[in-house]
Coordinates of C-alpha atoms in Angstrom, one line a residue:
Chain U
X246 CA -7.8 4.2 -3.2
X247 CA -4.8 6.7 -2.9
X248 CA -3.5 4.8 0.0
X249 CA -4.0 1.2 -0.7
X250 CA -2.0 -0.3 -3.9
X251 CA -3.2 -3.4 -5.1
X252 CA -1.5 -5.7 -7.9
X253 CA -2.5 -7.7 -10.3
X254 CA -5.2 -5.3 -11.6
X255 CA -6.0 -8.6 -13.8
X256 CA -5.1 -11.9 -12.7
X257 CA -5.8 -15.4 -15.4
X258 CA -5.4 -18.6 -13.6
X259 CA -6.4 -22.0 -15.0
X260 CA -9.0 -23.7 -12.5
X261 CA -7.6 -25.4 -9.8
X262 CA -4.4 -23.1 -9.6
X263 CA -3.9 -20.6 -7.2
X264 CA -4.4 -17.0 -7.2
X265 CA -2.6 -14.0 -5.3
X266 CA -3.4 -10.5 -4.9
X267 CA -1.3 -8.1 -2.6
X268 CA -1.9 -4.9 -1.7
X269 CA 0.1 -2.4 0.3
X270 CA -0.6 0.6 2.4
X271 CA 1.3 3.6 4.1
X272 CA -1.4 4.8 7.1
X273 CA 0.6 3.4 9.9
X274 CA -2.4 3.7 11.8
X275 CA -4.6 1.5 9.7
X276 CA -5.3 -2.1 11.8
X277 CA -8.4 -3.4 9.9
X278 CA -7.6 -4.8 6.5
X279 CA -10.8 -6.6 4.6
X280 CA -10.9 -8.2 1.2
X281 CA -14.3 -8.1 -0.7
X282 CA -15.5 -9.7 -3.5
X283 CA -18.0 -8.1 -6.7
X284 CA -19.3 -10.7 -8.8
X285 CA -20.5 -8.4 -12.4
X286 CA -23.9 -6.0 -11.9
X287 CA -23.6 -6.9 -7.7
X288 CA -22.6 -5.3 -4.8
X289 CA -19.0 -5.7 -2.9
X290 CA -19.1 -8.8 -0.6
X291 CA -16.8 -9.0 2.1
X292 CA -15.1 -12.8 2.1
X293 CA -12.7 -12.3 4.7
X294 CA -11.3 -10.0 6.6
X295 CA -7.8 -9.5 9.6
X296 CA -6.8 -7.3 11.9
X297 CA -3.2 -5.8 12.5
X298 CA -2.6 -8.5 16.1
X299 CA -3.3 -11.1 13.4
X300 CA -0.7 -12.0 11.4
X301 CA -2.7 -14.8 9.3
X302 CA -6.1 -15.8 8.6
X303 CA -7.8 -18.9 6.7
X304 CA -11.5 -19.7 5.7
X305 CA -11.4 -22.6 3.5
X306 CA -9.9 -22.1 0.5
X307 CA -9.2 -18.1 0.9
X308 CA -6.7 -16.9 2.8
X309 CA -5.1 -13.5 4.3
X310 CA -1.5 -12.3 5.4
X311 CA -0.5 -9.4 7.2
X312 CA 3.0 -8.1 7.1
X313 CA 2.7 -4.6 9.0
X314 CA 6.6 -3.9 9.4
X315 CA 6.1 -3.6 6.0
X316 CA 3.0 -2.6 5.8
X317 CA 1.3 -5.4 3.1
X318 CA -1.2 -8.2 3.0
X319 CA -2.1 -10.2 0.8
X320 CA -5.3 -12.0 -0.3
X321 CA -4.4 -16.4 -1.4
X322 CA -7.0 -18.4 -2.8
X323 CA -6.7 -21.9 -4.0
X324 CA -8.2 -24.6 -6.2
X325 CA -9.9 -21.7 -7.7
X326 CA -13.2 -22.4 -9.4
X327 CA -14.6 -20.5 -12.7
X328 CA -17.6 -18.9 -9.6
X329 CA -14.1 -17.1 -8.0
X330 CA -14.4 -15.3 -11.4
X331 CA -15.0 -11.8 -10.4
X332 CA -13.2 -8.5 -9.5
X333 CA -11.3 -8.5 -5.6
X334 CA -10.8 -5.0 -3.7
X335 CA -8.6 -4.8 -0.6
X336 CA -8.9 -2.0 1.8
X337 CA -7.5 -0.9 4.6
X338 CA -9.4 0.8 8.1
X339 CA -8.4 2.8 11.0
X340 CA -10.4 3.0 14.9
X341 CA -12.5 6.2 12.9
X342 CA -14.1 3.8 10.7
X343 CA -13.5 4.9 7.3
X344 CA -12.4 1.9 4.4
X345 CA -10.4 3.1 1.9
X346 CA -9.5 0.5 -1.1
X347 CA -7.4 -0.7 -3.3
X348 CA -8.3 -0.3 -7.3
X349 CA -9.5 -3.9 -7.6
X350 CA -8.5 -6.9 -9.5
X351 CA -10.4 -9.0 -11.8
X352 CA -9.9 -12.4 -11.7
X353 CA -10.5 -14.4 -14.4
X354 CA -11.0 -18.4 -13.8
X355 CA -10.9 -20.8 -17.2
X356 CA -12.1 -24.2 -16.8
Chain J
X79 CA -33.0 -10.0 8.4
X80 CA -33.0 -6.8 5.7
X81 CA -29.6 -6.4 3.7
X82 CA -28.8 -2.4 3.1
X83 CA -31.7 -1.1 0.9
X84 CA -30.7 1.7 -1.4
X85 CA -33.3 3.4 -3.5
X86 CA -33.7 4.2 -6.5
X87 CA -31.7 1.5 -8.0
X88 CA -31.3 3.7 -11.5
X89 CA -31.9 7.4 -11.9
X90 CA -31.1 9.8 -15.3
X91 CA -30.5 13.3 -14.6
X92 CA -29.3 16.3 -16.8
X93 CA -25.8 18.5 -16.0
X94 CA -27.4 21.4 -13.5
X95 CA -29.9 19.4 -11.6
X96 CA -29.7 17.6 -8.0
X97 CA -30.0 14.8 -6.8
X98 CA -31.0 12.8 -3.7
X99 CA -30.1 9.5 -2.6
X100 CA -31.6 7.2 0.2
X101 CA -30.0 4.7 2.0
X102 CA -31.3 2.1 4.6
X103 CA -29.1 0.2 6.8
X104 CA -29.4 -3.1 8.4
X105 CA -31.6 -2.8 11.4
X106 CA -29.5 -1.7 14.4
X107 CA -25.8 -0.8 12.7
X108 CA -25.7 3.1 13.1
X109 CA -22.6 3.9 11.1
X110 CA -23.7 4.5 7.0
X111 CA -20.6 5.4 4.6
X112 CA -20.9 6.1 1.0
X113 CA -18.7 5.5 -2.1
X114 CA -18.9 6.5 -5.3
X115 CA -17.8 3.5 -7.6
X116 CA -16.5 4.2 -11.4
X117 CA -14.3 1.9 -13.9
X118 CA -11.7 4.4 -13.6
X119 CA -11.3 5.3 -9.3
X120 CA -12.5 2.4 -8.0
X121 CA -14.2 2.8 -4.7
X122 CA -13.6 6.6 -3.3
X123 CA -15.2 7.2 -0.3
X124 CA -17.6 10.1 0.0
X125 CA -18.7 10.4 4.2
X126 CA -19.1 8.2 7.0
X127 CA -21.9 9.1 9.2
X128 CA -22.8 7.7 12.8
X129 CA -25.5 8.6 15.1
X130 CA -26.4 11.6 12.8
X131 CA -23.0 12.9 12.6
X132 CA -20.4 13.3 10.1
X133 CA -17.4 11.1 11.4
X134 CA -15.3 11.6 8.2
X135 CA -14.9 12.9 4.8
X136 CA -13.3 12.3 1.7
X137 CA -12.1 14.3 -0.8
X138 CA -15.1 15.0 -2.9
X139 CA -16.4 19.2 -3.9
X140 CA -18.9 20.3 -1.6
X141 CA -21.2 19.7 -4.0
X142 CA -21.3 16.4 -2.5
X143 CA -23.4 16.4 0.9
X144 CA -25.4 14.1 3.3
X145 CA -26.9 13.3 6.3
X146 CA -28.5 10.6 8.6
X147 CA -31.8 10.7 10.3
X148 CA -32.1 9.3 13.9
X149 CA -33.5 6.3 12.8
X150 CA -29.9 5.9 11.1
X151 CA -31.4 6.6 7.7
X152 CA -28.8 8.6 5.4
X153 CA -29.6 10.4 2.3
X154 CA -27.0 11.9 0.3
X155 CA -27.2 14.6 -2.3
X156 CA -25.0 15.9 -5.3
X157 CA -26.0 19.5 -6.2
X158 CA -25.1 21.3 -9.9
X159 CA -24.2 17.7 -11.6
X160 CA -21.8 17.4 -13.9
X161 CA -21.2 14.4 -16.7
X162 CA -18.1 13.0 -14.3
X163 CA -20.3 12.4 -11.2
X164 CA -22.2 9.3 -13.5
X165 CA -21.4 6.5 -10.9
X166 CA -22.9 3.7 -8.9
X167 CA -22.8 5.4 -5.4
X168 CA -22.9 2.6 -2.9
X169 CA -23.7 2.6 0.6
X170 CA -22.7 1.0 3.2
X171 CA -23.7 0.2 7.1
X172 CA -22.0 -1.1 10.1
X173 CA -22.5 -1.9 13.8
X174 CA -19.6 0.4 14.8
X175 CA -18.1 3.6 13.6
X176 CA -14.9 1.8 14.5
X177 CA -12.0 0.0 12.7
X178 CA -14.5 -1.3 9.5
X179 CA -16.5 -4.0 11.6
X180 CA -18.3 -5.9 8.9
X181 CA -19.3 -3.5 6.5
X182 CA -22.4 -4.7 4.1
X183 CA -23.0 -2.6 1.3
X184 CA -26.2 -2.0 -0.3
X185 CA -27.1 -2.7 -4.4
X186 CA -26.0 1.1 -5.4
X187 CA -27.9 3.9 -7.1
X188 CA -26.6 3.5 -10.7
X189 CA -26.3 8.0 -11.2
X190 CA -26.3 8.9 -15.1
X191 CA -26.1 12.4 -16.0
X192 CA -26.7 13.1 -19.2

């Protein structure tokens, strides 16, 4: 997406490390800020999501932070397993509904 | 309860035709947006449509159109294709136009034109 960076655009972690993906944004107005998931030949999942009065989020082993002075957020997820193995999009919203996202990273799990 | 249904799942077409695309959403969300997804762009959004109007746009030719039916079906069409528009176009529905609530996206229509 033309407004959303995202880095690693390929991430290699052994099982059981952790993984980190950030992404960053310039639309000041943007306050919804999802992460989805696409496991090869499927459709985007979303695994977690935040909004901009949140500065954290957890679900298990994912997790989300928002930094909007400085306009990043970042996707954690630890004790990864070889089934995180898949590519990760971030993407940012405003109040008129349209997602735009981030270029995706593929993670890459080894046992 | 039905995911977003997208059909068809595959479709060949040559530079020059058009195209038409059908998308379903889950029963009750009335906001349907499309991307168009392709190893090299990512996810670029195409139109976000909510109670059969066009809420937003991206930045795609006008060759690109759609629309949504009052029973929130949205069809989209691509009109004089060209060998760059091969893509999966996904859909996507919601319960509100608003700030991305829960997007689920449908399977895709894999688009080769050949």
């Amino acid at each position: 997406g033309e407004n959303v960076e995202q880095h690693p655009s390929t991430l290699s972690v052994q099982e059981g490390d952790s993984a980190v993906i950030k992404c960053t944004y310039s639309d000041s107005a943007s306050n919804y800020f999802p992460w989805y998931k696409q496991e090869l030949g499927k459709r985007p999942q979303l695994i977690i999501d935040i909004r901009s009065n949140v500065g954290e989020k957890k679900d298990q082993r994912i997790a989300v932070t928002l930094n909007k002075t400085a306009k990043h957020f970042s996707l954690h997820i630890t004790e990864t397993q070889p089934e995180d193995s898949a590519v990760y999009f971030c993407a940012e919203g405003d109040s008129w509904g349209k997602l735009q996202f981030g270029a995706g990273t593929q993670v890459v799990v080894t046992p | 309860k039905a995911g977003v249904t997208q059909t068809p799942r595959y479709l060949i077409k040559t530079r020059g035709q058009q195209v038409t695309l059908s998308c379903s959403p889950i029963s009750g969300h009335r906001s349907v947006s499309w991307y168009q997804q392709t190893p090299g762009q990512g996810l670029q959004f195409l139109f976000e449509y909510f109670s059969e109007t066009q809420r937003n746009k991206g930045n795609f030719p006008g060759r690109f159109s759609g629309r949504q039916f009052s029973n929130s079906r949205s069809e989209m069409n691509v009109s004089t294709l060209e060998l760059g528009d091969s893509a999966l176009y996904l859909c996507a529905s919601s319960l509100n136009t608003g700030v991305g609530y829960g997007y689920t996206f449908g399977s895709g229509t894999r688009l080769t034109v050949v």
